[in-house]
Structures are given as structure tokens and as C-alpha cells.
Amino acid sequence: IDSAGTNNGSKEVLMVGDVSGHVTCYEMTSENWHACDGDSLWPLPCHGNPQAGQPGAGKSRPREVLGEQERRRGEERRGEERGEQDRQKREKDRKEGRNRGLMEDVSVLSSKEPFHTDWVTKVGFVSELGLMVTSGLDGVINTAKLAQSGFRKDPPIKLHKKGVHCWCWCGNYKFFASGGLDRQVIIWNPYTKEIMVPLQ
């Protein structure tokens, strides 16, 4: 799992690889997503409460925090009353072929064809290249551009003899390093897709 933010930071994309070799992207389009879970007594700092989590930042107002939690519980109870209506609406959308994703403010982009023939071991986004990069136990590394209409995959990169467990982008020197079950760390060029140095 990894996430990618756009240049202006207004959207984020959560990328998830699975055991069947597919990759799914969830584009977070709401302004209501927070880094904190909202239920913790001392929430993490986020755009909704940037002071939270700092030394002494919440210790002077635990009653206020607990009062907020009680208010949220009341909202949850009222929300349960509307739950059946929402369930019926989601069922109607499903029957009509509309994919609302996990939530109303999340759009989903899923690969029709698998990126790998085995488990996806790592998926990430390299902003300098504008590429989503995946590796898998099939020994392949894939790169793709993210577009509204789907993924634009590049030809697969086959540098390892066995499954690839991890990869890392070195921004200072502009190369990738990947490692896997063949007990090699391979330094490779992202532009030519060729090996620069194999480390054993």
C-alpha cells in the first residue's frame, strides 16, 4: 500500500496491490480526510487540528475532547437511523452499475488486467517520474502512468530471476534499487530500464 499526492496537494491516491496481481487506486477527493482518527483522546496532528499531538497541546482540555467524543457518538446514533436508507441507495447504485467506491468521496480505479501473475509485493508512486511502480513475486517490476481513464502501463521490466520483494527510488542520483528472492540488489536506470550494477 502506498499513497500519492498531486502537486497542489488537493487530492491523494491510495494504491493497493493484492494477491492476484491486480492494483487498485482510491482517489481521495474530499477535504474531510484527516490524518487523525478523530476518536483518540490525543489525536494526531492534521489539517483539521494542527496543534494536536504537540507537547502539552491537549493536556489542558481533556474535558473538551471528551465532550467532542460524546457529540460524535450522538451523531453516530443519528447516523444509524439513516443507515438503512444509505444501504438501499448503495444497493440501487450497484444494480445500476455506478461504483461509489468505499465512500461517496472516493473514486476507484482498478486494473482490468493484472499487473503481475503472482502477489504484488510493493506498490508506490515516484512523483519525480510521475509513475506508479509495482513489484511482484513473478519477478517483474511494472511502471504505469495514472490517468482518469485507467492505467497506461509501460512494458514490464524483467531484471530479476526470481520474485521481487522491494524497490527503492534514489532521487539524488536518479536510479532504482530492487531486491528479491534471487539474493541480488540490482541498481537500474529508470529511463533505459537496464541494469547499472548488480550487488550480490
XYZ file of C-alpha atoms in Angstrom:
200
model
C 0.000 0.000 0.000
C 1.209 3.485 -0.776
C -0.256 6.903 -1.420
C 0.482 9.636 -3.925
C -0.353 13.304 -3.634
C -0.832 15.699 -6.521
C 1.359 18.786 -6.893
C -1.194 21.092 -5.312
C -1.932 18.612 -2.522
C -5.686 18.781 -3.122
C -6.016 15.092 -3.915
C -4.385 11.914 -2.727
C -4.404 8.465 -4.257
C -4.194 5.334 -2.126
C -2.683 2.459 -4.144
C -3.279 -1.156 -3.073
C -1.797 -4.313 -4.598
C -3.326 -7.733 -3.938
C -2.525 -11.437 -4.075
C -3.995 -11.836 -7.564
C -1.596 -9.311 -9.132
C -4.151 -6.514 -9.526
C -3.661 -2.916 -8.402
C -6.498 -0.656 -7.250
C -6.264 3.107 -6.763
C -8.610 5.021 -4.476
C -8.614 8.738 -5.243
C -9.451 10.749 -2.131
C -11.312 13.815 -3.340
C -12.905 15.072 -0.122
C -11.488 17.825 2.041
C -12.744 15.946 5.091
C -9.998 13.290 5.223
C -7.773 13.705 8.261
C -4.557 12.134 9.454
C -6.087 11.611 12.906
C -8.816 9.063 13.544
C -10.951 11.565 15.463
C -11.663 9.118 18.281
C -8.331 9.233 20.119
C -8.081 11.213 23.329
C -4.932 12.859 21.922
C -5.444 12.901 18.129
C -2.577 13.111 15.676
C -1.819 16.479 14.077
C -3.685 17.006 10.845
C -5.194 19.775 8.734
C -8.282 19.711 10.953
C -6.339 20.220 14.208
C -2.700 21.172 13.524
C -1.962 21.762 17.232
C -2.900 18.221 18.255
C -0.115 15.893 19.248
C 2.289 18.695 20.219
C 3.771 18.688 23.743
C 1.155 19.972 26.153
C -1.333 20.648 23.344
C -4.377 18.797 24.603
C -3.486 18.122 28.211
C -5.187 21.302 29.365
C -8.507 20.442 27.713
C -9.374 16.745 28.121
C -12.996 17.566 29.022
C -13.373 19.437 25.768
C -12.006 16.440 23.878
C -14.266 14.029 25.744
C -17.245 16.327 25.083
C -16.420 16.233 21.392
C -16.321 12.440 21.503
C -19.759 12.368 23.176
C -21.113 14.686 20.478
C -19.736 12.345 17.805
C -21.348 9.337 19.471
C -24.681 11.161 19.293
C -24.111 11.836 15.607
C -23.290 8.154 15.096
C -26.558 7.142 16.736
C -28.469 9.508 14.476
C -26.466 8.208 11.547
C -27.545 4.654 12.295
C -31.125 5.747 11.783
C -30.224 6.820 8.253
C -28.105 3.727 7.677
C -30.859 1.686 6.082
C -31.592 4.457 3.575
C -27.903 4.640 2.655
C -27.719 0.863 2.286
C -30.697 0.893 -0.068
C -29.137 3.722 -2.081
C -25.825 1.855 -2.394
C -27.672 -1.275 -3.488
C -29.528 0.736 -6.110
C -26.267 2.266 -7.356
C -24.694 -1.189 -7.547
C -27.603 -2.521 -9.613
C -27.392 0.482 -11.925
C -23.673 -0.044 -12.407
C -22.456 3.026 -10.547
C -19.343 2.409 -8.485
C -19.358 4.720 -5.498
C -16.174 3.196 -4.114
C -15.647 2.729 -0.396
C -17.245 6.067 0.387
C -19.047 8.747 -1.563
C -15.946 10.935 -1.802
C -13.640 8.164 -3.031
C -13.375 7.288 -6.716
C -11.921 3.894 -7.603
C -9.579 2.980 -10.439
C -8.886 -0.736 -10.754
C -6.658 -2.539 -13.234
C -8.669 -4.666 -15.663
C -5.647 -6.812 -16.454
C -3.367 -7.902 -13.604
C -0.044 -6.139 -13.254
C 1.520 -9.395 -12.043
C 0.840 -13.116 -12.263
C 1.560 -13.532 -8.545
C 1.390 -11.470 -5.342
C 2.054 -7.739 -5.550
C 4.848 -7.166 -3.031
C 5.153 -3.383 -3.267
C 3.318 -0.523 -4.923
C 4.353 3.123 -4.769
C 4.397 6.425 -6.589
C 7.538 8.260 -7.731
C 6.489 11.878 -8.136
C 9.685 12.898 -9.948
C 8.901 10.461 -12.742
C 5.114 10.695 -12.450
C 4.978 6.896 -12.319
C 3.316 4.255 -10.216
C 5.805 1.407 -9.661
C 4.900 -2.144 -8.651
C 6.876 -5.293 -7.934
C 5.695 -8.881 -7.570
C 6.638 -12.443 -6.774
C 6.578 -13.160 -10.507
C 9.977 -11.419 -10.747
C 8.623 -8.432 -12.685
C 8.659 -4.694 -11.989
C 5.984 -2.597 -13.688
C 5.643 1.138 -14.193
C 2.473 2.955 -15.200
C 1.029 6.431 -15.546
C -2.196 7.167 -13.692
C -4.978 8.638 -15.823
C -8.693 9.269 -15.338
C -9.477 6.585 -17.914
C -7.177 3.966 -16.390
C -3.563 2.868 -16.179
C -1.091 3.439 -19.008
C 1.342 0.596 -18.450
C 4.895 0.536 -19.772
C 6.494 -2.734 -20.913
C 7.382 -4.958 -17.921
C 10.905 -4.768 -16.502
C 12.449 -8.206 -16.043
C 15.776 -7.848 -14.244
C 15.432 -10.472 -11.503
C 15.450 -14.258 -11.884
C 13.006 -14.768 -9.008
C 10.372 -12.802 -7.117
C 10.998 -9.140 -6.347
C 10.251 -8.171 -2.764
C 11.138 -4.495 -2.725
C 12.341 -1.498 -4.677
C 13.536 1.975 -3.776
C 13.921 5.213 -5.746
C 17.094 7.254 -5.197
C 16.116 10.799 -6.126
C 19.584 12.311 -5.728
C 21.211 10.050 -8.303
C 18.114 9.129 -10.319
C 18.204 5.343 -10.148
C 16.183 2.459 -8.714
C 17.406 -0.330 -6.453
C 15.395 -3.543 -6.245
C 15.885 -6.785 -4.363
C 14.271 -10.178 -4.161
C 14.467 -13.926 -3.809
C 17.459 -14.228 -6.146
C 19.532 -12.609 -3.363
C 20.557 -9.712 -5.566
C 20.177 -5.983 -5.171
C 20.042 -4.542 -8.660
C 20.722 -0.876 -9.375
C 18.952 0.056 -12.597
C 18.272 3.027 -14.839
C 14.599 4.124 -14.932
C 14.944 5.611 -18.423
C 16.690 2.753 -20.236
C 15.349 0.006 -17.887
C 18.818 -1.537 -17.930
C 20.996 -2.820 -15.094
C 23.666 -0.405 -13.908
C 25.203 -2.523 -11.115
C 24.156 -5.904 -9.642
C 25.055 -6.391 -5.959
C 25.305 -9.913 -4.571
